[in-house]
PDB file of C-alpha atoms in Angstrom:
ATOM      1  CA  MET A1126       0.035  -0.010   0.009  1.00 44.00           C
ATOM      2  CA  ASP A1127       1.460   3.418  -0.952  1.00 46.00           C
ATOM      3  CA  GLU A1128       1.443   6.503   1.288  1.00 43.00           C
ATOM      4  CA  ALA A1129      -1.410   8.153  -0.590  1.00 46.00           C
ATOM      5  CA  SER A1130      -3.783   5.272   0.121  1.00 48.00           C
ATOM      6  CA  ALA A1131      -2.478   4.324   3.562  1.00 52.00           C
ATOM      7  CA  GLY A1132      -4.961   6.509   5.390  1.00 63.00           C
ATOM      8  CA  ARG A1133      -7.922   5.855   3.027  1.00 69.00           C
ATOM      9  CA  ARG A1134     -10.948   3.769   3.964  1.00 68.00           C
ATOM     10  CA  PRO A1135     -12.130   0.968   1.728  1.00 69.00           C
ATOM     11  CA  ALA A1136     -14.467   2.010  -1.029  1.00 60.00           C
ATOM     12  CA  GLY A1137     -18.116   2.426   0.283  1.00 83.00           C
ATOM     13  CA  GLU A1138     -17.228   2.272   3.935  1.00 89.00           C
ATOM     14  CA  LEU A1139     -18.249   5.832   4.678  1.00 91.00           C
ATOM     15  CA  GLU A1140     -21.453   5.422   2.750  1.00 92.00           C
ATOM     16  CA  ALA A1141     -22.213   2.203   4.664  1.00 91.00           C
ATOM     17  CA  SER A1142     -21.560   4.032   7.958  1.00 92.00           C
ATOM     18  CA  VAL A1143     -23.841   6.889   7.046  1.00 95.00           C
ATOM     19  CA  LEU A1144     -26.644   4.533   5.988  1.00 95.00           C
ATOM     20  CA  ALA A1145     -26.246   2.596   9.214  1.00 94.00           C
ATOM     21  CA  ALA A1146     -26.672   5.833  11.137  1.00 95.00           C
ATOM     22  CA  LEU A1147     -29.828   6.655   9.167  1.00 96.00           C
ATOM     23  CA  TRP A1148     -31.278   3.158   9.609  1.00 95.00           C
ATOM     24  CA  ALA A1149     -30.558   3.364  13.390  1.00 95.00           C
ATOM     25  CA  ALA A1150     -32.599   6.558  13.591  1.00 95.00           C
ATOM     26  CA  GLY A1151     -35.735   4.478  13.246  1.00 93.00           C
ATOM     27  CA  GLY A1152     -37.515   6.520  10.546  1.00 93.00           C
ATOM     28  CA  ARG A1153     -36.482   9.958  11.912  1.00 96.00           C
ATOM     29  CA  ALA A1154     -34.919  12.162   9.213  1.00 97.00           C
ATOM     30  CA  LEU A1155     -31.360  13.239  10.072  1.00 97.00           C
ATOM     31  CA  THR A1156     -29.412  16.346   9.101  1.00 96.00           C
ATOM     32  CA  PRO A1157     -25.728  16.041   8.274  1.00 96.00           C
ATOM     33  CA  SER A1158     -24.930  17.332  11.766  1.00 95.00           C
ATOM     34  CA  ASP A1159     -27.160  14.645  13.278  1.00 95.00           C
ATOM     35  CA  VAL A1160     -25.453  11.997  11.220  1.00 96.00           C
ATOM     36  CA  GLN A1161     -22.059  13.351  12.169  1.00 95.00           C
ATOM     37  CA  ARG A1162     -23.027  13.154  15.865  1.00 94.00           C
ATOM     38  CA  GLU A1163     -24.388   9.606  15.425  1.00 93.00           C
ATOM     39  CA  LEU A1164     -21.179   8.415  13.796  1.00 92.00           C
ATOM     40  CA  GLY A1165     -19.118   9.801  16.672  1.00 87.00           C
ATOM     41  CA  THR A1166     -16.129  10.187  14.385  1.00 76.00           C
ATOM     42  CA  ALA A1167     -13.842  13.059  13.458  1.00 78.00           C
ATOM     43  CA  LEU A1168     -15.521  13.374  10.054  1.00 86.00           C
ATOM     44  CA  ALA A1169     -16.144  16.940   9.060  1.00 90.00           C
ATOM     45  CA  ARG A1170     -19.762  17.940   8.545  1.00 91.00           C
ATOM     46  CA  THR A1171     -18.944  18.916   4.964  1.00 93.00           C
ATOM     47  CA  THR A1172     -17.713  15.284   4.334  1.00 93.00           C
ATOM     48  CA  VAL A1173     -20.959  13.849   5.792  1.00 94.00           C
ATOM     49  CA  THR A1174     -22.937  16.322   3.680  1.00 95.00           C
ATOM     50  CA  THR A1175     -21.044  15.216   0.552  1.00 95.00           C
ATOM     51  CA  ILE A1176     -21.712  11.501   1.311  1.00 95.00           C
ATOM     52  CA  LEU A1177     -25.380  12.247   1.912  1.00 97.00           C
ATOM     53  CA  ALA A1178     -25.606  14.169  -1.391  1.00 96.00           C
ATOM     54  CA  ARG A1179     -23.996  11.267  -3.245  1.00 95.00           C
ATOM     55  CA  LEU A1180     -26.354   8.774  -1.645  1.00 95.00           C
ATOM     56  CA  HIS A1181     -29.230  11.030  -2.709  1.00 96.00           C
ATOM     57  CA  GLU A1182     -27.944  11.133  -6.290  1.00 95.00           C
ATOM     58  CA  LYS A1183     -27.826   7.283  -6.230  1.00 90.00           C
ATOM     59  CA  GLY A1184     -31.368   7.071  -4.983  1.00 91.00           C
ATOM     60  CA  SER A1185     -30.367   5.454  -1.702  1.00 93.00           C
ATOM     61  CA  VAL A1186     -31.790   8.305   0.443  1.00 96.00           C
ATOM     62  CA  SER A1187     -34.523  10.885   0.139  1.00 97.00           C
ATOM     63  CA  ARG A1188     -34.283  14.402   1.523  1.00 97.00           C
ATOM     64  CA  THR A1189     -36.551  17.194   2.684  1.00 97.00           C
ATOM     65  CA  ARG A1190     -35.811  20.724   3.484  1.00 97.00           C
ATOM     66  CA  SER A1191     -34.721  21.408   7.115  1.00 94.00           C
ATOM     67  CA  GLY A1192     -33.843  25.016   7.694  1.00 93.00           C
ATOM     68  CA  ARG A1193     -31.219  26.049   5.164  1.00 93.00           C
ATOM     69  CA  GLY A1194     -30.205  22.442   4.462  1.00 94.00           C
ATOM     70  CA  TYR A1195     -31.730  19.068   4.202  1.00 97.00           C
ATOM     71  CA  ALA A1196     -32.686  16.116   6.397  1.00 98.00           C
ATOM     72  CA  TYR A1197     -32.271  12.592   5.033  1.00 98.00           C
ATOM     73  CA  LEU A1198     -34.107   9.338   5.226  1.00 97.00           C
ATOM     74  CA  PRO A1199     -33.043   5.987   3.763  1.00 96.00           C
ATOM     75  CA  VAL A1200     -35.202   4.876   0.832  1.00 94.00           C
ATOM     76  CA  GLN A1201     -34.976   1.169   1.772  1.00 92.00           C
ATOM     77  CA  ASP A1202     -33.847  -1.026   4.655  1.00 91.00           C
ATOM     78  CA  SER A1203     -30.497  -2.780   4.455  1.00 89.00           C
ATOM     79  CA  PRO A1204     -31.801  -5.974   2.755  1.00 92.00           C
ATOM     80  CA  GLY A1205     -33.737  -3.885   0.239  1.00 91.00           C
ATOM     81  CA  LEU A1206     -30.682  -1.869  -0.615  1.00 88.00           C
ATOM     82  CA  ALA A1207     -28.585  -5.072  -1.052  1.00 88.00           C
ATOM     83  CA  ALA A1208     -31.179  -6.488  -3.341  1.00 90.00           C
ATOM     84  CA  ARG A1209     -31.269  -3.339  -5.435  1.00 88.00           C
ATOM     85  CA  ARG A1210     -27.483  -3.317  -5.761  1.00 85.00           C
ATOM     86  CA  MET A1211     -27.562  -6.987  -6.913  1.00 88.00           C
ATOM     87  CA  ARG A1212     -30.264  -6.163  -9.484  1.00 89.00           C
ATOM     88  CA  THR A1213     -28.298  -3.120 -10.726  1.00 87.00           C
ATOM     89  CA  GLU A1214     -25.218  -5.264 -11.280  1.00 87.00           C
ATOM     90  CA  LEU A1215     -27.322  -7.849 -13.143  1.00 89.00           C
ATOM     91  CA  ASP A1216     -28.870  -5.098 -15.256  1.00 89.00           C
ATOM     92  CA  LYS A1217     -25.375  -4.014 -16.302  1.00 89.00           C
ATOM     93  CA  SER A1218     -24.826  -7.337 -18.065  1.00 86.00           C
ATOM     94  CA  ALA A1219     -25.767  -7.858 -21.607  1.00 83.00           C
ATOM     95  CA  ALA A1220     -29.109  -9.517 -22.258  1.00 80.00           C
ATOM     96  CA  ASP A1221     -27.461 -12.640 -23.614  1.00 82.00           C
ATOM     97  CA  ASP A1222     -25.180 -12.818 -20.529  1.00 89.00           C
ATOM     98  CA  ARG A1223     -27.875 -12.666 -17.858  1.00 89.00           C
ATOM     99  CA  GLY A1224     -28.241 -16.474 -17.669  1.00 89.00           C
ATOM    100  CA  THR A1225     -24.491 -16.857 -17.324  1.00 91.00           C
ATOM    101  CA  VAL A1226     -24.305 -14.170 -14.614  1.00 90.00           C
ATOM    102  CA  LEU A1227     -27.148 -15.700 -12.648  1.00 90.00           C
ATOM    103  CA  ALA A1228     -25.737 -19.236 -13.105  1.00 90.00           C
ATOM    104  CA  ARG A1229     -22.309 -18.155 -11.800  1.00 92.00           C
ATOM    105  CA  PHE A1230     -23.907 -16.285  -8.895  1.00 91.00           C
ATOM    106  CA  VAL A1231     -25.844 -19.363  -7.860  1.00 91.00           C
ATOM    107  CA  SER A1232     -22.826 -21.632  -8.309  1.00 92.00           C
ATOM    108  CA  GLU A1233     -20.842 -19.524  -5.887  1.00 94.00           C
ATOM    109  CA  LEU A1234     -23.471 -19.547  -3.165  1.00 94.00           C
ATOM    110  CA  LYS A1235     -22.896 -21.480   0.068  1.00 96.00           C
ATOM    111  CA  PRO A1236     -25.135 -24.570   0.163  1.00 94.00           C
ATOM    112  CA  GLU A1237     -27.409 -23.064   2.800  1.00 96.00           C
ATOM    113  CA  ASP A1238     -27.833 -19.887   0.763  1.00 94.00           C
ATOM    114  CA  GLU A1239     -28.631 -21.864  -2.355  1.00 92.00           C
ATOM    115  CA  GLN A1240     -31.208 -23.785  -0.441  1.00 93.00           C
ATOM    116  CA  LEU A1241     -32.707 -20.556   0.947  1.00 94.00           C
ATOM    117  CA  LEU A1242     -32.870 -19.192  -2.612  1.00 92.00           C
ATOM    118  CA  ARG A1243     -34.592 -22.298  -3.864  1.00 90.00           C
ATOM    119  CA  ASP A1244     -37.110 -22.066  -0.959  1.00 92.00           C
ATOM    120  CA  LEU A1245     -37.839 -18.453  -1.755  1.00 92.00           C
ATOM    121  CA  LEU A1246     -38.304 -19.192  -5.466  1.00 90.00           C
ATOM    122  CA  GLY A1247     -40.642 -22.083  -4.579  1.00 91.00           C
ATOM    123  CA  GLN A1248     -42.710 -19.778  -2.322  1.00 90.00           C
ATOM    124  CA  ALA A1249     -42.863 -17.163  -5.055  1.00 84.00           C
ATOM    125  CA  GLY A1250     -44.134 -19.778  -7.531  1.00 80.00           C
ATOM    126  CA  GLU A1251     -46.778 -21.039  -5.027  1.00 79.00           C
ATOM    127  CA  ASP A1252     -47.941 -17.496  -4.396  1.00 74.00           C
ATOM    128  CA  GLY A1253     -48.309 -16.860  -8.119  1.00 66.00           C
ATOM    129  CA  LEU A1254     -45.631 -14.195  -8.127  1.00 60.00           C
ATOM    130  CA  SER A1255     -43.583 -13.673 -11.269  1.00 55.00           C
ATOM    131  CA  GLY A1256     -40.115 -12.150 -11.697  1.00 55.00           C
ATOM    132  CA  GLY A1257     -39.939  -8.541 -10.705  1.00 50.00           C
ATOM    133  CA  ALA A1258     -42.588  -8.698  -7.994  1.00 45.00           C
ATOM    134  CA  GLY A1259     -41.286  -7.184  -4.735  1.00 45.00           C
ATOM    135  CA  THR A1260     -41.794  -8.961  -1.480  1.00 43.00           C
ATOM    136  CA  ALA A1261     -41.636  -7.891   2.118  1.00 40.00           C
ATOM    137  CA  GLN A1262     -38.359  -9.755   2.359  1.00 42.00           C
ATOM    138  CA  ASP A1263     -36.592  -7.605  -0.192  1.00 43.00           C
ATOM    139  CA  GLY A1264     -38.107  -4.275   0.792  1.00 42.00           C
ATOM    140  CA  GLY A1265     -40.122  -4.198  -2.375  1.00 42.00           C
ATOM    141  CA  ALA A1266     -36.932  -3.683  -4.372  1.00 36.00           C
TER     142      ALA A1266
END
């Protein structure tokens, strides 16, 4: 690791921390100052504001006016966000590669996760749900 990257956090770590603070707020919108306090770190408020703005641009949080700034709420819970990220990655693959991408994803699952996926797909089939139907388990994502 070179000197320039020695003090850097792994990609996405700050966003994950900010989202965790928002989820912990239990549905209460937080301002950047609130998030900074919740994180209890030496992050500058401007850094937190930038992270929140990026999360807003990505559609991960919503915002409403609060004084001269904004207060933020997560759009989805953690499982819903993870499902959305997985779907976004799948959507990046070419139409003729989707089957290959899904097959490789399934082949790399732990046996217990593969069984869980099979069970969920079986339940979806029994309920008459087709692909793209959101469930309570995935946050409607």
